[in-house]
Amino acid sequence: MSIEYPLLVLLGAFLTFYLAKHSRFDGVRASSSLSIIAYLIFSALNLNPDLYAIVFFGGTFIGMSAPHRFGIYTVASSSILFSILFEHLVPKLDGYGGALGISAFLSVCICHTCILLGAPRSKKPPPVQ
């Protein structure tokens, strides 16, 4: 596996995670706007925009999954797991859509299950009142 996938997934996940916490954005708006911007950048730089934008978009799935429930450790762990799953599931599933959805679901589900079983997690700041 090349280093591009984990870096793109981490970038997409963290940008979406932090943008979704902004008052004017929710997870869907953050994911869609960042994915469009990423595709335009990859197209302008001639960096295989179809593949890299799909990988980035998959990372935004992780970032928008639960920005108020998970911390940065869980987002990072899910992102790395997503990039590994995506790399192995794309050849086995027909098209990118199935690989994106199942990889994002499994990576977040596995990390959430680990948290429920007692895995360490990042501390969230207390809610602002």
PDB file of C-alpha atoms in Angstrom:
ATOM      1  CA  MET A   1       0.000   0.000   0.000  1.00  0.00           C
ATOM      2  CA  SER A   2       1.289   3.433  -0.872  1.00  0.00           C
ATOM      3  CA  ILE A   3       1.418   6.338   1.565  1.00  0.00           C
ATOM      4  CA  GLU A   4      -0.983   8.452  -0.518  1.00  0.00           C
ATOM      5  CA  TYR A   5      -4.129   6.632   0.582  1.00  0.00           C
ATOM      6  CA  PRO A   6      -3.655   7.037   4.346  1.00  0.00           C
ATOM      7  CA  LEU A   7      -2.574  10.667   3.945  1.00  0.00           C
ATOM      8  CA  LEU A   8      -5.564  11.555   1.783  1.00  0.00           C
ATOM      9  CA  VAL A   9      -7.966   9.738   4.082  1.00  0.00           C
ATOM     10  CA  LEU A  10      -6.502  11.438   7.165  1.00  0.00           C
ATOM     11  CA  LEU A  11      -6.699  14.827   5.470  1.00  0.00           C
ATOM     12  CA  GLY A  12     -10.302  14.299   4.398  1.00  0.00           C
ATOM     13  CA  ALA A  13     -11.346  12.935   7.780  1.00  0.00           C
ATOM     14  CA  PHE A  14      -9.784  15.672   9.897  1.00  0.00           C
ATOM     15  CA  LEU A  15     -10.853  18.540   7.661  1.00  0.00           C
ATOM     16  CA  THR A  16     -14.423  17.248   7.714  1.00  0.00           C
ATOM     17  CA  PHE A  17     -14.264  16.519  11.444  1.00  0.00           C
ATOM     18  CA  TYR A  18     -13.244  20.092  12.290  1.00  0.00           C
ATOM     19  CA  LEU A  19     -15.388  21.797   9.655  1.00  0.00           C
ATOM     20  CA  ALA A  20     -18.481  19.885  10.816  1.00  0.00           C
ATOM     21  CA  LYS A  21     -18.046  21.448  14.249  1.00  0.00           C
ATOM     22  CA  HIS A  22     -18.381  24.918  12.724  1.00  0.00           C
ATOM     23  CA  SER A  23     -21.754  26.556  13.266  1.00  0.00           C
ATOM     24  CA  ARG A  24     -22.558  26.974   9.558  1.00  0.00           C
ATOM     25  CA  PHE A  25     -21.657  23.419   8.578  1.00  0.00           C
ATOM     26  CA  ASP A  26     -22.907  19.997   9.432  1.00  0.00           C
ATOM     27  CA  GLY A  27     -21.269  16.724   8.427  1.00  0.00           C
ATOM     28  CA  VAL A  28     -22.904  16.470   5.007  1.00  0.00           C
ATOM     29  CA  ARG A  29     -22.133  20.051   3.983  1.00  0.00           C
ATOM     30  CA  ALA A  30     -18.552  19.741   5.182  1.00  0.00           C
ATOM     31  CA  SER A  31     -18.054  16.459   3.327  1.00  0.00           C
ATOM     32  CA  SER A  32     -19.579  17.611   0.057  1.00  0.00           C
ATOM     33  CA  SER A  33     -17.849  20.994  -0.077  1.00  0.00           C
ATOM     34  CA  LEU A  34     -14.438  19.565   0.816  1.00  0.00           C
ATOM     35  CA  SER A  35     -14.835  16.741  -1.712  1.00  0.00           C
ATOM     36  CA  ILE A  36     -15.643  19.179  -4.514  1.00  0.00           C
ATOM     37  CA  ILE A  37     -12.673  21.369  -3.599  1.00  0.00           C
ATOM     38  CA  ALA A  38     -10.378  18.324  -3.441  1.00  0.00           C
ATOM     39  CA  TYR A  39     -11.550  17.106  -6.845  1.00  0.00           C
ATOM     40  CA  LEU A  40     -10.899  20.523  -8.377  1.00  0.00           C
ATOM     41  CA  ILE A  41      -7.407  20.629  -6.867  1.00  0.00           C
ATOM     42  CA  PHE A  42      -6.567  17.104  -8.053  1.00  0.00           C
ATOM     43  CA  SER A  43      -7.891  17.939 -11.522  1.00  0.00           C
ATOM     44  CA  ALA A  44      -5.877  21.146 -11.725  1.00  0.00           C
ATOM     45  CA  LEU A  45      -2.706  19.325 -10.683  1.00  0.00           C
ATOM     46  CA  ASN A  46      -3.360  16.304 -12.961  1.00  0.00           C
ATOM     47  CA  LEU A  47      -3.036  13.890 -10.035  1.00  0.00           C
ATOM     48  CA  ASN A  48      -5.408  11.106 -11.101  1.00  0.00           C
ATOM     49  CA  PRO A  49      -8.429  13.043  -9.841  1.00  0.00           C
ATOM     50  CA  ASP A  50     -10.907  10.165 -10.093  1.00  0.00           C
ATOM     51  CA  LEU A  51      -9.022   7.845  -7.747  1.00  0.00           C
ATOM     52  CA  TYR A  52      -7.651  10.422  -5.306  1.00  0.00           C
ATOM     53  CA  ALA A  53     -10.951  12.276  -4.999  1.00  0.00           C
ATOM     54  CA  ILE A  54     -12.697   8.981  -4.220  1.00  0.00           C
ATOM     55  CA  VAL A  55     -10.146   8.186  -1.506  1.00  0.00           C
ATOM     56  CA  PHE A  56     -10.470  11.717  -0.077  1.00  0.00           C
ATOM     57  CA  PHE A  57     -14.271  11.435  -0.197  1.00  0.00           C
ATOM     58  CA  GLY A  58     -14.071   8.176   1.724  1.00  0.00           C
ATOM     59  CA  GLY A  59     -12.061   9.985   4.368  1.00  0.00           C
ATOM     60  CA  THR A  60     -14.802  12.556   4.691  1.00  0.00           C
ATOM     61  CA  PHE A  61     -17.193   9.703   5.531  1.00  0.00           C
ATOM     62  CA  ILE A  62     -15.048   9.038   8.584  1.00  0.00           C
ATOM     63  CA  GLY A  63     -14.936  12.699   9.568  1.00  0.00           C
ATOM     64  CA  MET A  64     -18.672  13.195   9.341  1.00  0.00           C
ATOM     65  CA  SER A  65     -19.651   9.940  11.039  1.00  0.00           C
ATOM     66  CA  ALA A  66     -19.851  11.407  14.549  1.00  0.00           C
ATOM     67  CA  PRO A  67     -17.951  14.664  15.069  1.00  0.00           C
ATOM     68  CA  HIS A  68     -19.555  15.193  18.478  1.00  0.00           C
ATOM     69  CA  ARG A  69     -19.060  11.627  19.707  1.00  0.00           C
ATOM     70  CA  PHE A  70     -15.534  10.651  18.655  1.00  0.00           C
ATOM     71  CA  GLY A  71     -12.213  12.284  19.408  1.00  0.00           C
ATOM     72  CA  ILE A  72      -9.176  12.742  17.204  1.00  0.00           C
ATOM     73  CA  TYR A  73      -7.656   9.396  18.208  1.00  0.00           C
ATOM     74  CA  THR A  74     -10.730   7.530  17.007  1.00  0.00           C
ATOM     75  CA  VAL A  75     -10.887   9.558  13.793  1.00  0.00           C
ATOM     76  CA  ALA A  76      -7.204   8.842  13.098  1.00  0.00           C
ATOM     77  CA  SER A  77      -7.571   5.132  13.874  1.00  0.00           C
ATOM     78  CA  SER A  78     -10.681   4.838  11.715  1.00  0.00           C
ATOM     79  CA  SER A  79      -8.938   6.660   8.871  1.00  0.00           C
ATOM     80  CA  ILE A  80      -5.946   4.335   8.832  1.00  0.00           C
ATOM     81  CA  LEU A  81      -8.219   1.317   9.047  1.00  0.00           C
ATOM     82  CA  PHE A  82     -10.362   2.730   6.225  1.00  0.00           C
ATOM     83  CA  SER A  83      -7.357   3.117   3.921  1.00  0.00           C
ATOM     84  CA  ILE A  84      -6.341  -0.504   4.511  1.00  0.00           C
ATOM     85  CA  LEU A  85      -9.868  -1.823   3.981  1.00  0.00           C
ATOM     86  CA  PHE A  86     -10.401   0.326   0.892  1.00  0.00           C
ATOM     87  CA  GLU A  87      -7.165  -0.931  -0.665  1.00  0.00           C
ATOM     88  CA  HIS A  88      -8.234  -4.549  -0.223  1.00  0.00           C
ATOM     89  CA  LEU A  89     -11.962  -4.239  -0.953  1.00  0.00           C
ATOM     90  CA  VAL A  90     -11.826  -2.267  -4.230  1.00  0.00           C
ATOM     91  CA  PRO A  91     -10.681  -5.276  -6.303  1.00  0.00           C
ATOM     92  CA  LYS A  92     -13.288  -7.528  -4.692  1.00  0.00           C
ATOM     93  CA  LEU A  93     -16.354  -5.271  -4.923  1.00  0.00           C
ATOM     94  CA  ASP A  94     -17.913  -3.950  -8.098  1.00  0.00           C
ATOM     95  CA  GLY A  95     -17.129  -0.232  -8.315  1.00  0.00           C
ATOM     96  CA  TYR A  96     -15.977   2.323  -5.809  1.00  0.00           C
ATOM     97  CA  GLY A  97     -19.349   2.966  -4.174  1.00  0.00           C
ATOM     98  CA  GLY A  98     -19.570  -0.373  -2.423  1.00  0.00           C
ATOM     99  CA  ALA A  99     -15.954  -0.274  -1.313  1.00  0.00           C
ATOM    100  CA  LEU A 100     -16.359   3.271   0.031  1.00  0.00           C
ATOM    101  CA  GLY A 101     -19.457   2.561   2.041  1.00  0.00           C
ATOM    102  CA  ILE A 102     -18.436  -0.780   3.478  1.00  0.00           C
ATOM    103  CA  SER A 103     -14.897   0.421   4.280  1.00  0.00           C
ATOM    104  CA  ALA A 104     -16.162   3.516   6.082  1.00  0.00           C
ATOM    105  CA  PHE A 105     -18.811   1.573   7.973  1.00  0.00           C
ATOM    106  CA  LEU A 106     -16.453  -1.198   9.039  1.00  0.00           C
ATOM    107  CA  SER A 107     -13.656   1.136  10.104  1.00  0.00           C
ATOM    108  CA  VAL A 108     -15.917   3.309  12.276  1.00  0.00           C
ATOM    109  CA  CYS A 109     -17.785   0.263  13.588  1.00  0.00           C
ATOM    110  CA  ILE A 110     -14.568  -1.545  14.549  1.00  0.00           C
ATOM    111  CA  CYS A 111     -13.168   1.517  16.333  1.00  0.00           C
ATOM    112  CA  HIS A 112     -16.445   2.146  18.140  1.00  0.00           C
ATOM    113  CA  THR A 113     -16.611  -1.497  19.223  1.00  0.00           C
ATOM    114  CA  CYS A 114     -13.051  -1.252  20.540  1.00  0.00           C
ATOM    115  CA  ILE A 115     -14.059   1.819  22.563  1.00  0.00           C
ATOM    116  CA  LEU A 116     -17.034  -0.057  23.996  1.00  0.00           C
ATOM    117  CA  LEU A 117     -14.712  -2.916  24.950  1.00  0.00           C
ATOM    118  CA  GLY A 118     -12.414  -0.540  26.842  1.00  0.00           C
ATOM    119  CA  ALA A 119      -9.822   0.658  24.344  1.00  0.00           C
ATOM    120  CA  PRO A 120      -8.196   3.982  25.212  1.00  0.00           C
ATOM    121  CA  ARG A 121      -9.635   7.007  23.483  1.00  0.00           C
ATOM    122  CA  SER A 122      -8.851  10.659  23.215  1.00  0.00           C
ATOM    123  CA  LYS A 123     -10.382  12.885  25.837  1.00  0.00           C
ATOM    124  CA  LYS A 124     -13.088  15.149  24.550  1.00  0.00           C
ATOM    125  CA  PRO A 125     -13.256  18.675  25.925  1.00  0.00           C
ATOM    126  CA  PRO A 126     -16.226  19.301  28.207  1.00  0.00           C
ATOM    127  CA  PRO A 127     -19.292  20.724  26.448  1.00  0.00           C
ATOM    128  CA  VAL A 128     -19.541  24.494  26.360  1.00  0.00           C
ATOM    129  CA  GLN A 129     -22.642  25.794  28.078  1.00  0.00           C
TER     130      GLN A 129
END
